[in-house]
Coordinates of C-alpha atoms in Angstrom, one line a residue:
M1 CA 0.0 0.0 0.0
A2 CA 2.8 2.4 0.9
Y3 CA 4.5 1.7 -2.4
Q4 CA 1.3 2.4 -4.4
R5 CA 0.8 5.7 -2.5
R6 CA 4.4 6.8 -3.3
R7 CA 4.0 5.9 -7.0
Q8 CA 0.7 7.8 -7.3
H9 CA 2.4 10.8 -5.6
Y10 CA 5.3 10.9 -8.1
Y11 CA 2.9 10.4 -11.0
Q12 CA 0.9 13.5 -9.9
R13 CA 4.0 15.5 -9.6
F14 CA 5.2 14.4 -13.0
R15 CA 1.8 15.5 -14.5
V16 CA 2.4 19.0 -13.1
V17 CA 5.9 19.3 -14.6
I18 CA 5.1 18.1 -18.1
P19 CA 3.2 21.3 -19.1
V20 CA 6.1 23.4 -17.7
F21 CA 8.7 21.5 -19.9
S22 CA 6.4 21.8 -22.9
A23 CA 6.0 25.5 -22.5
V24 CA 9.8 26.0 -22.1
A25 CA 10.5 23.8 -25.2
A26 CA 7.9 25.7 -27.2
A27 CA 9.4 29.0 -26.2
L28 CA 12.9 27.9 -27.2
L29 CA 11.7 26.5 -30.5
F30 CA 9.9 29.8 -31.2
L31 CA 13.0 31.8 -30.3
F32 CA 15.2 29.7 -32.5
A33 CA 12.8 30.1 -35.5
L34 CA 12.7 33.9 -35.0
L35 CA 16.5 34.1 -34.9
S36 CA 16.8 31.9 -38.0
F37 CA 14.4 34.2 -39.8
L38 CA 16.2 37.4 -38.9
A39 CA 19.8 36.3 -39.2
P40 CA 21.6 36.5 -42.6
S41 CA 22.2 33.3 -44.5
P42 CA 25.7 31.7 -44.4
V43 CA 26.2 32.8 -48.1
E44 CA 25.3 36.4 -47.2
T45 CA 27.5 36.3 -44.1
N46 CA 30.4 35.1 -46.1
R47 CA 29.8 37.8 -48.8
M48 CA 29.7 40.5 -46.2
H49 CA 33.0 39.2 -44.8
L50 CA 34.6 39.3 -48.3
K51 CA 33.4 42.8 -48.8
R52 CA 35.1 44.0 -45.7
Q53 CA 38.4 42.1 -46.3
H54 CA 38.8 41.9 -50.1
T55 CA 37.7 43.2 -53.4
T56 CA 35.2 40.8 -54.9
I57 CA 34.5 40.9 -58.7
S58 CA 31.7 39.2 -60.6
F59 CA 32.0 38.8 -64.4
R60 CA 28.2 39.5 -64.9
E61 CA 25.7 41.1 -62.7
D62 CA 23.6 37.9 -62.4
A63 CA 26.6 35.6 -61.8
A64 CA 27.6 36.7 -58.3
I65 CA 24.9 34.6 -56.5
E66 CA 25.4 31.5 -58.6
H67 CA 29.2 31.6 -58.6
P68 CA 30.6 33.6 -55.7
A69 CA 33.8 35.4 -56.8
F70 CA 37.3 34.4 -55.5
L71 CA 39.3 36.6 -53.3
V72 CA 41.5 39.3 -54.9
P73 CA 44.3 40.3 -52.5
R74 CA 44.7 44.0 -52.3
D75 CA 48.5 43.9 -52.8
G76 CA 48.3 41.8 -55.9
G77 CA 50.4 39.1 -54.4
K78 CA 54.1 39.0 -53.5
L79 CA 56.1 38.0 -56.6
G80 CA 59.7 38.5 -55.4
R81 CA 60.6 40.7 -58.4
D82 CA 60.3 44.3 -59.6
I83 CA 57.0 44.6 -61.5
W84 CA 57.9 48.1 -62.8
T85 CA 61.0 47.2 -64.9
S86 CA 61.9 44.6 -67.6
R87 CA 64.5 42.0 -66.8
N88 CA 68.0 42.7 -68.1
S89 CA 66.7 45.8 -70.0
E90 CA 69.8 47.7 -68.8
H91 CA 71.9 45.7 -71.3
F92 CA 70.0 47.0 -74.4
Y93 CA 69.8 50.4 -76.0
G94 CA 68.5 52.1 -79.1
C95 CA 71.1 52.5 -81.9
S96 CA 70.0 54.0 -85.2
N97 CA 73.0 56.0 -86.4
S98 CA 73.9 55.5 -90.0
S99 CA 77.2 53.9 -91.1
N100 CA 79.9 55.7 -93.0
K101 CA 78.7 54.0 -96.2
F102 CA 75.3 55.9 -96.0
Q103 CA 75.9 58.9 -98.2
K104 CA 74.7 62.3 -97.3
A105 CA 71.5 63.7 -98.8
Q106 CA 73.3 66.4 -100.7
V107 CA 75.2 63.8 -102.6
I108 CA 72.4 61.4 -103.6
T109 CA 69.4 63.8 -104.1
L110 CA 68.8 64.4 -107.8
P111 CA 67.2 67.6 -109.2
N112 CA 63.6 67.6 -110.5
R113 CA 62.5 64.6 -108.4
Y114 CA 59.8 65.4 -105.9
L115 CA 57.9 63.0 -103.8
L116 CA 54.6 63.8 -102.1
I117 CA 52.4 61.5 -100.0
A118 CA 48.9 61.7 -98.7
T119 CA 48.6 59.8 -95.4
S120 CA 45.6 57.8 -94.3
G121 CA 43.8 57.1 -91.0
G122 CA 44.3 58.5 -87.5
L123 CA 47.3 59.9 -85.9
N124 CA 49.3 56.7 -85.4
Q125 CA 48.5 55.2 -88.8
Q126 CA 49.6 58.5 -90.4
R127 CA 52.8 58.4 -88.3
T128 CA 53.7 55.1 -90.0
G129 CA 53.1 56.6 -93.4
I130 CA 55.3 59.6 -92.6
T131 CA 58.1 57.4 -91.4
D132 CA 58.0 55.2 -94.5
A133 CA 57.8 58.2 -96.8
V134 CA 61.2 59.5 -95.8
V135 CA 62.7 56.1 -96.6
V136 CA 60.9 56.0 -100.0
A137 CA 62.2 59.4 -100.9
R138 CA 65.7 58.2 -100.1
I139 CA 65.2 55.1 -102.3
L140 CA 64.1 57.3 -105.2
N141 CA 66.9 59.9 -104.6
A142 CA 64.1 62.4 -104.5
T143 CA 63.2 65.5 -102.4
L144 CA 60.4 64.9 -100.0
V145 CA 57.6 67.5 -99.6
V146 CA 56.2 67.7 -96.1
P147 CA 53.5 65.0 -96.0
K148 CA 49.8 65.9 -96.1
L149 CA 47.7 64.6 -93.2
D150 CA 44.4 62.9 -93.8
Q151 CA 41.6 65.4 -93.1
R152 CA 38.7 63.6 -94.6
S153 CA 38.7 60.2 -93.0
F154 CA 36.5 58.8 -90.2
W155 CA 38.5 60.9 -87.7
K156 CA 37.5 64.2 -89.3
D157 CA 40.5 66.2 -88.1
S158 CA 41.5 69.3 -90.0
S159 CA 45.0 69.6 -88.5
N160 CA 47.9 69.8 -90.9
F161 CA 51.5 68.5 -90.3
S162 CA 52.8 71.6 -88.7
E163 CA 49.9 71.7 -86.1
I164 CA 50.8 68.2 -84.9
F165 CA 54.5 67.9 -85.5
D166 CA 57.4 70.4 -85.2
V167 CA 58.0 70.8 -88.9
D168 CA 61.2 72.7 -88.7
W169 CA 62.8 70.1 -86.4
F170 CA 61.6 67.4 -88.8
I171 CA 63.3 69.0 -91.7
S172 CA 66.6 69.9 -90.0
H173 CA 67.0 66.7 -88.0
L174 CA 66.8 64.6 -91.3
S175 CA 68.8 67.0 -93.4
K176 CA 71.7 64.6 -93.7
D177 CA 69.4 61.7 -94.8
V178 CA 66.8 63.2 -97.0
K179 CA 66.2 66.7 -98.5
I180 CA 62.7 67.9 -97.3
I181 CA 60.9 71.0 -98.4
K182 CA 57.5 72.5 -97.2
Q183 CA 55.9 72.8 -100.6
L184 CA 56.5 72.1 -104.3
P185 CA 58.6 74.8 -106.1
S186 CA 57.1 76.8 -109.0
K187 CA 57.9 76.0 -112.6
G188 CA 58.1 79.4 -114.1
R189 CA 55.0 81.3 -112.8
K190 CA 53.0 78.2 -112.2
P191 CA 53.4 75.8 -109.3
L192 CA 54.6 72.4 -110.2
S193 CA 51.8 69.9 -110.2
A194 CA 52.2 66.3 -108.9
Y195 CA 51.1 63.2 -110.7
N196 CA 48.8 61.1 -108.4
M197 CA 49.2 57.4 -108.1
R198 CA 49.1 54.5 -105.6
V199 CA 51.5 51.6 -104.9
P200 CA 50.6 48.2 -103.4
R201 CA 51.0 47.6 -99.8
K202 CA 54.4 46.4 -98.6
C203 CA 56.1 47.5 -101.8
N204 CA 59.9 46.9 -101.4
E205 CA 62.9 48.7 -102.8
R206 CA 62.8 46.9 -106.1
C207 CA 59.1 47.6 -106.4
Y208 CA 59.6 51.4 -106.0
I209 CA 62.4 51.5 -108.5
T210 CA 60.4 49.6 -111.1
R211 CA 57.0 51.2 -110.5
I212 CA 57.6 54.8 -109.3
L213 CA 61.1 55.8 -110.5
P214 CA 60.2 55.8 -114.2
V215 CA 57.1 58.0 -113.5
I216 CA 59.0 60.4 -111.3
M217 CA 61.7 60.8 -113.8
K218 CA 59.1 61.7 -116.4
K219 CA 56.6 63.7 -114.4
H220 CA 59.2 65.1 -111.9
A221 CA 56.6 65.2 -109.1
V222 CA 54.6 62.2 -107.9
Q223 CA 52.1 62.0 -105.1
L224 CA 51.4 58.6 -103.5
S225 CA 47.9 58.6 -102.1
K226 CA 46.5 56.6 -99.2
F227 CA 50.1 56.0 -98.0
D228 CA 49.9 53.6 -95.1
Y229 CA 51.9 50.4 -94.9
R230 CA 53.1 50.9 -98.5
L231 CA 56.7 50.0 -97.6
A232 CA 57.9 46.4 -97.0
N233 CA 58.5 45.3 -93.5
R234 CA 62.0 43.9 -94.3
L235 CA 64.5 46.3 -95.8
D236 CA 68.3 46.9 -95.9
T237 CA 69.8 47.7 -92.5
E238 CA 70.5 51.3 -93.4
Y239 CA 66.9 51.9 -94.4
Q240 CA 65.6 50.3 -91.2
K241 CA 67.9 52.5 -89.1
L242 CA 66.6 55.5 -91.1
R243 CA 63.1 54.5 -90.2
C244 CA 64.1 54.6 -86.5
R245 CA 65.7 58.0 -86.8
V246 CA 62.5 59.4 -88.3
N247 CA 60.0 57.7 -85.9
Y248 CA 62.0 58.0 -82.6
H249 CA 63.9 61.3 -83.1
A250 CA 62.6 63.4 -86.0
L251 CA 58.9 63.2 -85.4
K252 CA 58.4 65.5 -82.4
F253 CA 55.1 67.0 -81.4
T254 CA 54.6 70.7 -81.4
S255 CA 55.3 72.7 -78.3
P256 CA 51.6 73.2 -77.3
I257 CA 51.0 69.4 -77.5
L258 CA 54.3 68.6 -75.7
G259 CA 53.6 71.1 -73.0
M260 CA 50.1 69.8 -72.2
G261 CA 51.3 66.2 -72.4
E262 CA 54.1 66.9 -70.0
K263 CA 51.6 68.5 -67.6
L264 CA 49.4 65.4 -67.7
V265 CA 52.5 63.2 -66.9
H266 CA 53.5 65.6 -64.1
W267 CA 50.1 65.4 -62.5
M268 CA 50.2 61.6 -62.7
R269 CA 53.6 61.6 -61.0
M270 CA 52.4 63.9 -58.3
R271 CA 49.8 61.3 -57.4
S272 CA 52.2 58.3 -57.4
K273 CA 55.8 57.4 -58.1
H274 CA 54.7 54.8 -60.6
Y275 CA 51.6 54.5 -62.9
I276 CA 50.1 52.2 -65.5
A277 CA 48.8 53.5 -68.8
L278 CA 46.0 51.5 -70.4
H279 CA 44.9 51.8 -74.0
L280 CA 41.5 50.2 -73.4
R281 CA 40.0 50.1 -76.9
F282 CA 36.5 49.1 -75.7
E283 CA 34.5 51.5 -77.9
P284 CA 31.2 50.4 -79.5
D285 CA 32.7 50.4 -83.1
M286 CA 35.6 48.3 -82.0
L287 CA 33.4 45.7 -80.3
A288 CA 31.0 45.6 -83.3
F289 CA 33.9 44.8 -85.6
S290 CA 35.2 42.1 -83.3
G291 CA 31.9 40.2 -83.5
C292 CA 32.4 39.0 -79.9
D293 CA 29.9 38.6 -77.1
Y294 CA 30.5 40.4 -73.8
G295 CA 27.7 39.1 -71.6
G296 CA 25.1 41.8 -72.5
G297 CA 22.6 39.4 -73.9
E298 CA 20.0 40.4 -76.5
K299 CA 20.3 44.1 -75.8
E300 CA 24.0 44.0 -76.6
Q301 CA 23.5 41.9 -79.8
K302 CA 21.0 44.4 -81.1
E303 CA 23.1 47.5 -80.4
L304 CA 26.4 46.1 -81.8
G305 CA 24.5 44.5 -84.7
A306 CA 23.1 47.9 -85.6
I307 CA 26.6 49.3 -85.7
R308 CA 27.8 46.4 -87.9
R309 CA 25.1 47.1 -90.4
R310 CA 26.7 50.5 -91.2
W311 CA 29.2 48.6 -93.3
K312 CA 28.0 46.1 -96.0
T313 CA 31.3 44.2 -95.9
L314 CA 31.1 43.6 -92.1
H315 CA 29.1 40.5 -91.1
R316 CA 28.7 38.9 -87.7
S317 CA 31.3 36.2 -87.1
N318 CA 31.3 33.2 -84.7
P319 CA 31.9 34.9 -81.3
D320 CA 33.2 31.7 -79.7
R321 CA 35.7 31.2 -82.5
A322 CA 36.8 34.8 -82.4
R323 CA 37.3 34.5 -78.7
R324 CA 39.3 31.2 -79.0
Q325 CA 41.6 32.9 -81.6
G326 CA 42.3 35.8 -79.3
R327 CA 40.6 38.4 -81.5
C328 CA 38.3 39.8 -78.8
P329 CA 39.4 42.7 -76.7
L330 CA 39.4 41.9 -73.0
T331 CA 36.6 43.5 -71.0
P332 CA 37.7 46.3 -68.5
E333 CA 37.1 43.8 -65.7
E334 CA 39.3 41.2 -67.3
V335 CA 42.1 43.7 -67.9
G336 CA 41.9 44.6 -64.3
L337 CA 42.0 41.0 -63.1
M338 CA 45.0 40.3 -65.4
L339 CA 46.9 43.3 -63.9
R340 CA 46.1 42.3 -60.3
A341 CA 47.3 38.7 -61.1
L342 CA 50.6 40.2 -62.4
G343 CA 51.2 41.8 -59.1
Y344 CA 49.7 45.3 -59.3
G345 CA 47.8 46.1 -56.2
S346 CA 44.7 48.2 -55.6
D347 CA 46.8 51.2 -54.6
V348 CA 48.3 51.5 -58.1
H349 CA 47.3 54.6 -60.2
I350 CA 46.1 53.8 -63.7
Y351 CA 45.7 56.2 -66.6
V352 CA 43.1 55.1 -69.2
A353 CA 43.4 56.3 -72.8
S354 CA 40.1 55.5 -74.4
G355 CA 37.2 56.9 -76.3
E356 CA 33.6 56.2 -75.5
V357 CA 33.5 53.0 -73.5
Y358 CA 30.6 50.6 -74.5
G359 CA 28.3 50.4 -71.5
G360 CA 29.8 53.5 -69.9
E361 CA 30.2 53.5 -66.1
R362 CA 28.5 50.1 -65.7
T363 CA 31.2 48.5 -67.8
L364 CA 34.0 50.4 -66.1
A365 CA 32.8 49.8 -62.5
P366 CA 34.6 46.5 -62.0
L367 CA 37.9 48.0 -63.3
K368 CA 37.5 51.0 -61.0
E369 CA 36.7 48.7 -58.1
L370 CA 40.0 46.8 -58.7
F371 CA 41.9 50.1 -59.3
P372 CA 40.1 52.9 -57.4
N373 CA 42.9 55.3 -58.5
Y374 CA 41.5 55.6 -62.0
H375 CA 42.4 58.6 -64.2
S376 CA 42.1 60.0 -67.7
K377 CA 43.0 63.3 -69.3
E378 CA 39.5 64.5 -68.7
T379 CA 39.7 63.8 -65.0
I380 CA 43.1 65.3 -64.3
A381 CA 42.8 68.4 -66.5
T382 CA 40.0 71.0 -66.7
K383 CA 37.9 71.6 -69.8
E384 CA 39.6 75.0 -70.2
E385 CA 43.0 73.3 -70.2
L386 CA 41.9 70.9 -72.9
Q387 CA 39.9 73.4 -74.9
S388 CA 42.5 74.0 -77.6
F389 CA 42.8 70.2 -78.2
S390 CA 39.4 68.7 -77.6
S391 CA 38.0 69.6 -81.1
F392 CA 40.9 67.7 -82.8
S393 CA 41.0 63.9 -82.5
S394 CA 44.7 63.8 -83.5
R395 CA 45.8 66.3 -80.9
M396 CA 43.8 64.5 -78.2
A397 CA 45.4 61.2 -79.4
A398 CA 48.8 62.9 -79.2
L399 CA 48.2 63.7 -75.5
D400 CA 47.3 60.1 -74.7
F401 CA 50.4 59.0 -76.7
I402 CA 52.7 61.1 -74.5
V403 CA 51.2 59.9 -71.2
C404 CA 51.3 56.3 -72.4
D405 CA 54.8 56.6 -73.6
E406 CA 56.0 58.1 -70.3
S407 CA 54.2 55.5 -68.2
D408 CA 56.1 52.9 -66.1
V409 CA 53.9 50.2 -67.6
F410 CA 51.9 50.4 -70.8
V411 CA 49.0 48.0 -71.3
T412 CA 47.4 47.6 -74.7
N413 CA 44.1 45.8 -75.3
N414 CA 44.5 45.4 -79.1
N415 CA 47.1 45.3 -81.9
G416 CA 46.3 48.6 -83.5
N417 CA 48.8 51.2 -84.7
M418 CA 49.1 53.1 -81.4
A419 CA 49.9 49.8 -79.6
K420 CA 52.5 48.8 -82.2
I421 CA 54.2 52.1 -82.3
L422 CA 54.4 52.5 -78.6
A423 CA 55.6 48.9 -78.2
G424 CA 58.4 49.6 -80.6
R425 CA 59.2 52.9 -79.1
R426 CA 59.3 51.6 -75.6
R427 CA 61.7 48.8 -76.7
Y428 CA 63.9 51.3 -78.4
F429 CA 64.1 53.6 -75.3
G430 CA 65.0 51.0 -72.7
H431 CA 62.4 48.2 -72.9
K432 CA 59.9 49.7 -70.5
P433 CA 57.3 47.1 -69.7
T434 CA 54.6 46.8 -72.3
I435 CA 51.9 44.3 -71.6
R436 CA 49.8 42.8 -74.4
P437 CA 47.2 40.3 -73.2
N438 CA 47.8 36.7 -74.4
A439 CA 44.1 36.6 -75.3
K440 CA 44.2 33.1 -76.8
K441 CA 45.2 31.6 -73.5
L442 CA 43.5 34.0 -71.1
Y443 CA 40.0 33.5 -72.5
R444 CA 39.8 29.9 -71.3
L445 CA 41.1 31.1 -67.9
F446 CA 38.5 33.7 -67.5
L447 CA 35.7 31.3 -68.5
N448 CA 36.8 28.8 -65.8
R449 CA 38.0 31.2 -63.1
R450 CA 35.0 30.6 -60.8
N451 CA 36.3 27.0 -60.4
M452 CA 39.7 27.9 -59.0
T453 CA 41.3 29.8 -56.2
W454 CA 43.0 33.2 -56.7
D455 CA 46.4 31.7 -56.3
V456 CA 45.8 29.2 -59.1
F457 CA 44.3 31.9 -61.3
A458 CA 47.1 34.4 -60.7
S459 CA 49.8 31.8 -61.3
S460 CA 48.2 30.8 -64.6
V461 CA 47.9 34.4 -65.7
R462 CA 51.6 34.9 -65.1
N463 CA 52.5 31.8 -67.0
F464 CA 50.4 32.8 -70.0
Q465 CA 51.8 36.3 -70.1
R466 CA 55.4 35.2 -70.5
G467 CA 56.5 36.6 -73.9
F468 CA 53.9 39.3 -73.8
M469 CA 55.5 41.8 -71.4
G470 CA 57.8 43.8 -73.6
E471 CA 61.0 42.3 -72.3
P472 CA 64.2 42.0 -74.4
K473 CA 64.3 39.3 -77.1
E474 CA 60.6 38.4 -76.6
V475 CA 60.2 38.6 -80.4
R476 CA 62.7 37.0 -82.7
P477 CA 64.7 39.7 -84.7
G478 CA 63.0 40.4 -88.0
R479 CA 59.7 38.9 -87.0
G480 CA 56.5 40.9 -86.5
G481 CA 56.0 44.4 -87.8
F482 CA 59.0 46.6 -87.8
H483 CA 57.3 49.4 -86.1
E484 CA 56.4 47.1 -83.2
N485 CA 59.8 45.2 -83.2
P486 CA 62.6 47.5 -84.5
S487 CA 65.2 44.9 -83.8
T488 CA 67.7 46.4 -86.3
C489 CA 67.8 49.5 -84.1
I490 CA 68.3 47.8 -80.8
C491 CA 71.9 46.9 -79.7
E492 CA 73.1 44.8 -76.8
D493 CA 75.9 46.0 -74.5
S494 CA 79.0 43.9 -75.5
T495 CA 80.3 43.5 -72.0
A496 CA 77.0 42.4 -70.6
K497 CA 76.6 40.0 -73.5
V498 CA 80.0 38.3 -72.8
E499 CA 79.1 37.9 -69.1
K500 CA 75.7 36.6 -70.0
N501 CA 77.1 34.1 -72.5
S502 CA 79.5 32.8 -70.0
G503 CA 76.6 32.3 -67.6
S504 CA 74.7 30.5 -70.3
R505 CA 77.5 28.0 -70.9
K506 CA 77.7 27.4 -67.1
H507 CA 74.0 26.5 -67.0
G508 CA 74.0 24.9 -70.4
K509 CA 71.0 27.0 -71.5
D510 CA 70.4 30.2 -73.6
S511 CA 70.2 33.3 -71.4
T512 CA 66.6 34.0 -72.4
T513 CA 65.6 30.5 -71.4
K514 CA 67.5 30.9 -68.1
R515 CA 65.6 34.1 -67.3
N516 CA 62.3 32.5 -68.0
A517 CA 63.1 29.5 -65.9
S518 CA 64.1 31.7 -62.9
N519 CA 60.6 33.0 -62.5
D520 CA 58.5 32.1 -59.5
E521 CA 56.1 30.1 -61.7
P522 CA 56.7 26.9 -63.7
D523 CA 57.6 27.3 -67.3
V524 CA 54.9 26.8 -69.9
D525 CA 54.8 26.5 -73.7
N526 CA 53.3 29.7 -75.0
E527 CA 51.5 29.5 -78.3
A528 CA 53.5 31.4 -80.9
E529 CA 51.5 33.5 -83.2
W530 CA 52.0 33.5 -87.0
P531 CA 54.5 36.1 -88.1
E532 CA 53.5 39.0 -90.4
M533 CA 55.1 38.1 -93.7
D534 CA 55.9 40.5 -96.5
D535 CA 54.5 40.1 -100.0
D536 CA 58.0 40.1 -101.4
D537 CA 59.5 37.5 -99.1
D538 CA 61.1 34.7 -101.1
D539 CA 61.4 32.1 -98.3
Q540 CA 57.8 31.2 -97.4
N541 CA 59.1 28.3 -95.5
D542 CA 59.8 30.7 -92.7
L543 CA 56.1 30.2 -91.7
A544 CA 57.0 26.7 -90.5
D545 CA 59.8 28.0 -88.3
K546 CA 57.6 29.3 -85.5
G547 CA 59.8 28.4 -82.5
T548 CA 58.6 29.4 -79.1
F549 CA 58.9 33.2 -79.6
N550 CA 56.0 35.6 -79.4
E551 CA 55.4 36.3 -83.0
T552 CA 52.9 39.1 -83.4
F553 CA 50.7 40.5 -86.2
S554 CA 47.8 42.8 -86.2
D555 CA 44.5 41.3 -85.8
Y556 CA 43.4 43.3 -88.8
D557 CA 46.3 42.6 -91.2
A558 CA 44.5 39.6 -92.7
M559 CA 41.3 41.5 -93.3
N560 CA 40.6 42.8 -96.8
F561 CA 38.8 46.1 -96.0
E562 CA 36.6 47.5 -98.7
D563 CA 35.5 50.4 -96.6
P564 CA 38.3 52.8 -95.7
D565 CA 36.5 54.3 -92.7
L566 CA 36.1 50.8 -91.2
E567 CA 39.9 50.2 -91.5
E568 CA 40.7 53.5 -89.9
I569 CA 38.4 52.9 -86.9
I570 CA 40.0 49.5 -86.2
S571 CA 43.6 50.1 -87.0
D572 CA 44.5 53.2 -85.0

């Protein structure tokens, strides 16, 4: 009986406690549910953490949630080398003086032979024509009349030669090489008239002697129209060195352009000891020509398609194929990621030379997030300071040319004339770093970057960019365009060469190979691009001898343009 009474007592007490436990459990469950509802998700928490600690970049606006971006270190990564100079560049220097065998202009120039040229395209395309015209005048033993600049092309710039270049310096500096005058002399009371004609592209010395010399001997004055890339890439050494004397010494901008350009450079230097200059080339016309896709969907296809329809000869190509072939400009975001992978941190100042960027601020936002210190001539100079230049495309291009040329690192996003000329000029004056994206390799990396860590991505970028950084001997002598690779005009210090050769024998490898192998990343086999061959080259078998050098050619050289405006948009 006593046992039953105790059992009943405990049972009654248990019945009283059960509701209490239930109430407490319900309250805890409710509280947990409330906290779960109010607290951010793990993905959102992680994203907030990334935003505080790192710069996060998404390729497309709708891709961030599906594929969270990897971390981009603010310092760009420690590479253990100087990212602002080229390796062994101190052993190389520009050398374009003529030999004793190169006779003076007063000796070889014959009377009643006058050569005139009409240039074509924008500033840098015209610059190649002016440089080549001096050599052609020398080949023909003729007097050169100061070249006419193209004032009717797509660029619609009314500037003449003396408004862009110092004409008196041009004439005097080349006086020992070629006789140059400002205008045709008069014949009696009438001015001498020039016979107009055109020569094929890449016409060599023999071509000019057989095609033009008989005409100039008969007519006395000949004007060659649309004079761009009308001289062969490969010439006699003396002619190549003359090209360099013209391009790198005789063609000097006028004082107003130089003065404003130097101000822009000074203002960039005031902001930082080093700066990068980027020739972005992400204008609507450029993208329409490329036929590539940039993640803008149907809206982008309609807009770029409408631009393409302006030219009957320009049809939409396969965007995936163009991307695989490396013919698509990198997006501003991709350029920024490439530079960060190469070791340039978020504190680096970057000067962007560009026209209207497709997509405007929305397109530029990822680049500016990677490099907040973003500048252009419009942001560092006032409208009043640029007023005398802003109505002339060539003068504005000249300002960008100066700032890019003076930069510690120059980055080009295409293979147009400005990129080529600056690459050659920077090689000639000390091999200052000039970065050209290895677009063939990088495109696959950008497509798959969500599936890898930053360290793997950055290491791959550095591997793929070997041979595309403007360092000595990246391009085999004589290959590529001469304006881009003026190898004839670049000499190597003899003492340094002896020391380097002895080091090569010690390691049993070529010095170039040794330098590449000493990098902090494993060596890779970069794809060599096809060299640009001249029409007059006899040995076509050179095409098979590609080696492992970075052979370059313009993305547009192979195109047969029927619309001159289209060619001028793309090439400059």
